[in-house]
PDB file of C-alpha atoms in Angstrom:
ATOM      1  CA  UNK F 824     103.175 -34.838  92.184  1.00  0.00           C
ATOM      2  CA  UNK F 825     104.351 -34.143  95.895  1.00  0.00           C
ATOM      3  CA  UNK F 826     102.983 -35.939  98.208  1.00  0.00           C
ATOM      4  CA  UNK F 827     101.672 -34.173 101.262  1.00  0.00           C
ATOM      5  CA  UNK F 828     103.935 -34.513 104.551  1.00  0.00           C
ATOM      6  CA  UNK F 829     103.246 -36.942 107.470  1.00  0.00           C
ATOM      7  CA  UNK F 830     105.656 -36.506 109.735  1.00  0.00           C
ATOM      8  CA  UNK F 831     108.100 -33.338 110.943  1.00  0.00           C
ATOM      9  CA  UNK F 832     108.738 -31.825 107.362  1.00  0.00           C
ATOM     10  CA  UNK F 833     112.623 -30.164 107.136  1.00  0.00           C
ATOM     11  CA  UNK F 834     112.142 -26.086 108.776  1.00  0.00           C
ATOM     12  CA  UNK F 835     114.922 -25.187 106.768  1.00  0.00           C
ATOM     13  CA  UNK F 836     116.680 -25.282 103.231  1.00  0.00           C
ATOM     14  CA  UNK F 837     119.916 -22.972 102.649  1.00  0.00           C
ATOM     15  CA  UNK F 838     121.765 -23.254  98.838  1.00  0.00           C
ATOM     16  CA  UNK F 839     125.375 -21.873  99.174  1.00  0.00           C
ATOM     17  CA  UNK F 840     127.138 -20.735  96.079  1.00  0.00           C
ATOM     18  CA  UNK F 841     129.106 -18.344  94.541  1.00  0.00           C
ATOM     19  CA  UNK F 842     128.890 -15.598  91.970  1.00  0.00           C
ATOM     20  CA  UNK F 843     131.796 -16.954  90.281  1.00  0.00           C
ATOM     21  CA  UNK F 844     130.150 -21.130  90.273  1.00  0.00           C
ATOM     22  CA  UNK F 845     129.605 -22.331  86.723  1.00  0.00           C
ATOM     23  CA  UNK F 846     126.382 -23.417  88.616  1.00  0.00           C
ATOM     24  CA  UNK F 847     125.003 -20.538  90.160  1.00  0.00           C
ATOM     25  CA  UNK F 848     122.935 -19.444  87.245  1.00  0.00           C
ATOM     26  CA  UNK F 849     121.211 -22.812  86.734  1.00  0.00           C
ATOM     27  CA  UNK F 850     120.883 -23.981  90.789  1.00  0.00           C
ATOM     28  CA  UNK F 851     119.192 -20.625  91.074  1.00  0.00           C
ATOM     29  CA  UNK F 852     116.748 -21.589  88.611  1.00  0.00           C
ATOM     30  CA  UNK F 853     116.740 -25.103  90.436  1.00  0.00           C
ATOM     31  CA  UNK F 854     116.021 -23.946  93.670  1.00  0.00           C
ATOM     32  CA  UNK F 855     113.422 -21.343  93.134  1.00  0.00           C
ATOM     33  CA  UNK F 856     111.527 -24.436  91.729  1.00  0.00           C
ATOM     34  CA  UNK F 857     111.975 -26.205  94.732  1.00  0.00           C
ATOM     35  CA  UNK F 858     110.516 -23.493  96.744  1.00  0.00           C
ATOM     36  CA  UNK F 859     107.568 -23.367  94.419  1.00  0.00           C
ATOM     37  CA  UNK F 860     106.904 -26.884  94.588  1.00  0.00           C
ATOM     38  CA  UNK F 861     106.951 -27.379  98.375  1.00  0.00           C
ATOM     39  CA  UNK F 862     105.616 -23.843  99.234  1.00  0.00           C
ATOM     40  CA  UNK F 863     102.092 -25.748  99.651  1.00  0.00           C
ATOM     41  CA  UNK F 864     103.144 -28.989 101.889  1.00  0.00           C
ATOM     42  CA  UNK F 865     105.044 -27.304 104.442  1.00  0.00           C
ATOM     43  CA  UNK F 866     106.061 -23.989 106.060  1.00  0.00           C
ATOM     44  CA  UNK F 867     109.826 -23.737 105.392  1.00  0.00           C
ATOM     45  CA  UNK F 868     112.517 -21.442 105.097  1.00  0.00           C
ATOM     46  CA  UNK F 869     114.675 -20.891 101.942  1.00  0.00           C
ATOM     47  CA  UNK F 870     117.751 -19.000 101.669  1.00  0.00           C
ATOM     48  CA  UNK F 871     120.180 -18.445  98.745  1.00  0.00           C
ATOM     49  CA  UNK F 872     123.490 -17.449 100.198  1.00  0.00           C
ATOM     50  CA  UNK F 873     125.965 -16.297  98.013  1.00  0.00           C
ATOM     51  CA  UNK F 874     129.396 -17.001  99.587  1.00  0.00           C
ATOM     52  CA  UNK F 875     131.248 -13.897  98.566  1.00  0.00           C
ATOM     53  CA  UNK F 876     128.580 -11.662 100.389  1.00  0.00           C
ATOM     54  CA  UNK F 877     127.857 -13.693 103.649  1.00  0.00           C
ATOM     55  CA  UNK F 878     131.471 -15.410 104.194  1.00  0.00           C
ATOM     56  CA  UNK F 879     130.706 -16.272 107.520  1.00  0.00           C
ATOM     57  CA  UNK F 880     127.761 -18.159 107.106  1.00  0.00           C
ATOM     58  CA  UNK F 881     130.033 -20.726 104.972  1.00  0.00           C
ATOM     59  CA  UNK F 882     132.266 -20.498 107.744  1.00  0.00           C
ATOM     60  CA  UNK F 883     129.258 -21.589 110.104  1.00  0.00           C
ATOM     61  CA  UNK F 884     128.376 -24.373 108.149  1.00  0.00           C
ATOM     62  CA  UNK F 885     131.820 -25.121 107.342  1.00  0.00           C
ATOM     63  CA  UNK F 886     131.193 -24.857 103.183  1.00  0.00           C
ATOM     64  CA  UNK F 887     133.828 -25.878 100.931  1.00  0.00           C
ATOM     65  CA  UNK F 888     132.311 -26.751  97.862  1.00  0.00           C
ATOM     66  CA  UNK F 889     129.630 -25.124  95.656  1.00  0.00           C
ATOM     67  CA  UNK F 890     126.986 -25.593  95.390  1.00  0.00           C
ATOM     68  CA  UNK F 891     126.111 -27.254  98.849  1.00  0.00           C
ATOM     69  CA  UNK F 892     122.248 -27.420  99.686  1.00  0.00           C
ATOM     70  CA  UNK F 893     121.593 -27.492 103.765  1.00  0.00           C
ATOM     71  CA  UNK F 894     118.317 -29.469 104.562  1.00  0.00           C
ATOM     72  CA  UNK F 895     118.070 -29.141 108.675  1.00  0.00           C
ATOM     73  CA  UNK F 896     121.728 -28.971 108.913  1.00  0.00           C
ATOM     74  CA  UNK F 897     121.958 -32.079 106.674  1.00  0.00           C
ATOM     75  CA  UNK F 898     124.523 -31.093 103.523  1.00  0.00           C
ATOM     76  CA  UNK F 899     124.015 -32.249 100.455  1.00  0.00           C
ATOM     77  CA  UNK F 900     127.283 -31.192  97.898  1.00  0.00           C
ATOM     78  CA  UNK F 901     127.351 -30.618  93.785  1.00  0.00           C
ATOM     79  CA  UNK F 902     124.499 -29.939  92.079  1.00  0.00           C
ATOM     80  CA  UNK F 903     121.705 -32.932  92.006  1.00  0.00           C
ATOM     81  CA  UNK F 904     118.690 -32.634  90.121  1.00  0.00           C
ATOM     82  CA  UNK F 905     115.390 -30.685  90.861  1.00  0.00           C
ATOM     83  CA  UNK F 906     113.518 -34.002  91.362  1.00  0.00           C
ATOM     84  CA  UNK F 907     116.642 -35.594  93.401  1.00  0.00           C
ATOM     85  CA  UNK F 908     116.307 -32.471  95.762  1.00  0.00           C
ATOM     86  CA  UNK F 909     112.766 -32.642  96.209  1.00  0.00           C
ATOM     87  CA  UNK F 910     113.182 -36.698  96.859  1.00  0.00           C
ATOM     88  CA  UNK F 911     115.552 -35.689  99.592  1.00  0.00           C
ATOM     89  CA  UNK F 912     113.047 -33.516 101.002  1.00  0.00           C
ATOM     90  CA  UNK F 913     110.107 -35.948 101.285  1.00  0.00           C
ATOM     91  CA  UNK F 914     112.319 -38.513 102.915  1.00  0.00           C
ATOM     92  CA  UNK F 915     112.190 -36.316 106.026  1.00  0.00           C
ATOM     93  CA  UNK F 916     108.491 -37.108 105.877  1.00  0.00           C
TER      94      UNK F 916
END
Protein backbone atom coordinates (compact mmCIF):
# COMPACT_ATOMS: atom_id res chain seq x y z
CA UNK A 1 0.00 0.00 0.00
CA UNK A 2 1.30 3.64 -0.82
CA UNK A 3 1.84 5.59 1.70
CA UNK A 4 0.44 9.08 1.57
CA UNK A 5 3.11 11.97 0.80
CA UNK A 6 4.69 14.29 3.45
CA UNK A 7 6.77 16.36 1.86
CA UNK A 8 6.99 18.05 -1.96
CA UNK A 9 5.78 14.88 -3.96
CA UNK A 10 7.69 14.69 -7.73
CA UNK A 11 5.22 17.28 -10.32
CA UNK A 12 6.36 15.29 -13.02
CA UNK A 13 6.99 11.68 -14.51
CA UNK A 14 7.94 11.36 -18.40
CA UNK A 15 8.69 7.43 -19.83
CA UNK A 16 10.69 7.75 -23.14
CA UNK A 17 10.67 4.86 -25.51
CA UNK A 18 10.40 3.75 -28.77
CA UNK A 19 8.00 1.93 -31.04
CA UNK A 20 10.68 -0.30 -32.07
CA UNK A 21 11.94 -1.13 -27.85
CA UNK A 22 11.47 -4.80 -27.02
CA UNK A 23 10.07 -2.92 -23.91
CA UNK A 24 7.62 -0.63 -25.03
CA UNK A 25 4.73 -3.00 -24.91
CA UNK A 26 5.34 -4.12 -21.31
CA UNK A 27 6.68 -0.44 -19.71
CA UNK A 28 3.42 0.78 -21.15
CA UNK A 29 1.59 -1.61 -19.17
CA UNK A 30 4.11 -0.66 -16.26
CA UNK A 31 3.57 2.80 -16.29
CA UNK A 32 -0.11 3.14 -16.68
CA UNK A 33 0.00 1.23 -13.29
CA UNK A 34 2.08 3.68 -11.86
CA UNK A 35 -0.24 6.39 -12.75
CA UNK A 36 -3.08 4.45 -11.25
CA UNK A 37 -1.43 3.85 -8.13
CA UNK A 38 -0.26 7.39 -7.32
CA UNK A 39 -3.23 9.18 -9.05
CA UNK A 40 -4.68 9.46 -5.31
CA UNK A 41 -1.43 10.77 -3.23
CA UNK A 42 -0.43 13.46 -5.41
CA UNK A 43 -1.30 15.71 -8.38
CA UNK A 44 1.28 14.77 -11.05
CA UNK A 45 1.89 14.77 -14.55
CA UNK A 46 2.52 11.65 -16.73
CA UNK A 47 3.67 11.54 -20.16
CA UNK A 48 4.55 8.62 -22.49
CA UNK A 49 6.80 9.95 -25.18
CA UNK A 50 7.52 7.88 -27.90
CA UNK A 51 10.91 8.92 -29.36
CA UNK A 52 10.23 8.49 -33.02
CA UNK A 53 7.24 11.02 -32.80
CA UNK A 54 8.63 13.77 -30.39
CA UNK A 55 12.55 13.56 -31.32
CA UNK A 56 13.22 16.65 -29.76
CA UNK A 57 12.02 16.07 -26.51
CA UNK A 58 14.84 13.20 -26.26
CA UNK A 59 17.02 15.73 -27.51
CA UNK A 60 15.90 18.03 -24.48
CA UNK A 61 16.48 15.57 -22.04
CA UNK A 62 19.39 14.29 -23.76
CA UNK A 63 17.83 10.39 -24.08
CA UNK A 64 19.97 7.73 -25.26
CA UNK A 65 18.66 4.69 -24.01
CA UNK A 66 15.14 3.19 -23.81
CA UNK A 67 13.34 3.07 -21.80
CA UNK A 68 14.44 6.10 -19.55
CA UNK A 69 11.76 7.23 -16.86
CA UNK A 70 12.20 11.22 -15.89
CA UNK A 71 11.07 11.83 -12.20
CA UNK A 72 11.58 15.91 -11.78
CA UNK A 73 14.33 15.84 -14.21
CA UNK A 74 15.90 12.93 -12.27
CA UNK A 75 16.57 9.87 -15.04
CA UNK A 76 16.21 6.68 -14.22
CA UNK A 77 17.51 4.15 -17.42
CA UNK A 78 16.31 0.30 -18.41
CA UNK A 79 13.34 -0.93 -17.32
CA UNK A 80 12.99 -1.44 -13.27
CA UNK A 81 10.09 -2.92 -11.81
CA UNK A 82 6.55 -1.44 -11.10
CA UNK A 83 7.23 -1.56 -7.32
CA UNK A 84 11.03 -0.25 -7.85
CA UNK A 85 9.41 2.80 -9.72
CA UNK A 86 6.90 3.52 -7.28
CA UNK A 87 9.81 3.16 -4.38
CA UNK A 88 11.62 5.82 -6.32
CA UNK A 89 8.70 7.93 -6.20
CA UNK A 90 7.98 7.90 -2.44
CA UNK A 91 11.58 8.67 -1.70
CA UNK A 92 10.84 12.21 -2.90
CA UNK A 93 8.45 12.22 0.04
Amino acid sequence: MLKAMKTKAPQEILLFDNENSVYLAAGIDDFKKIVVSLANLSPVRTKLIDITKQPELAEKYCITVFPTLIIDNQAFVGKPATNKIIEIFESFA
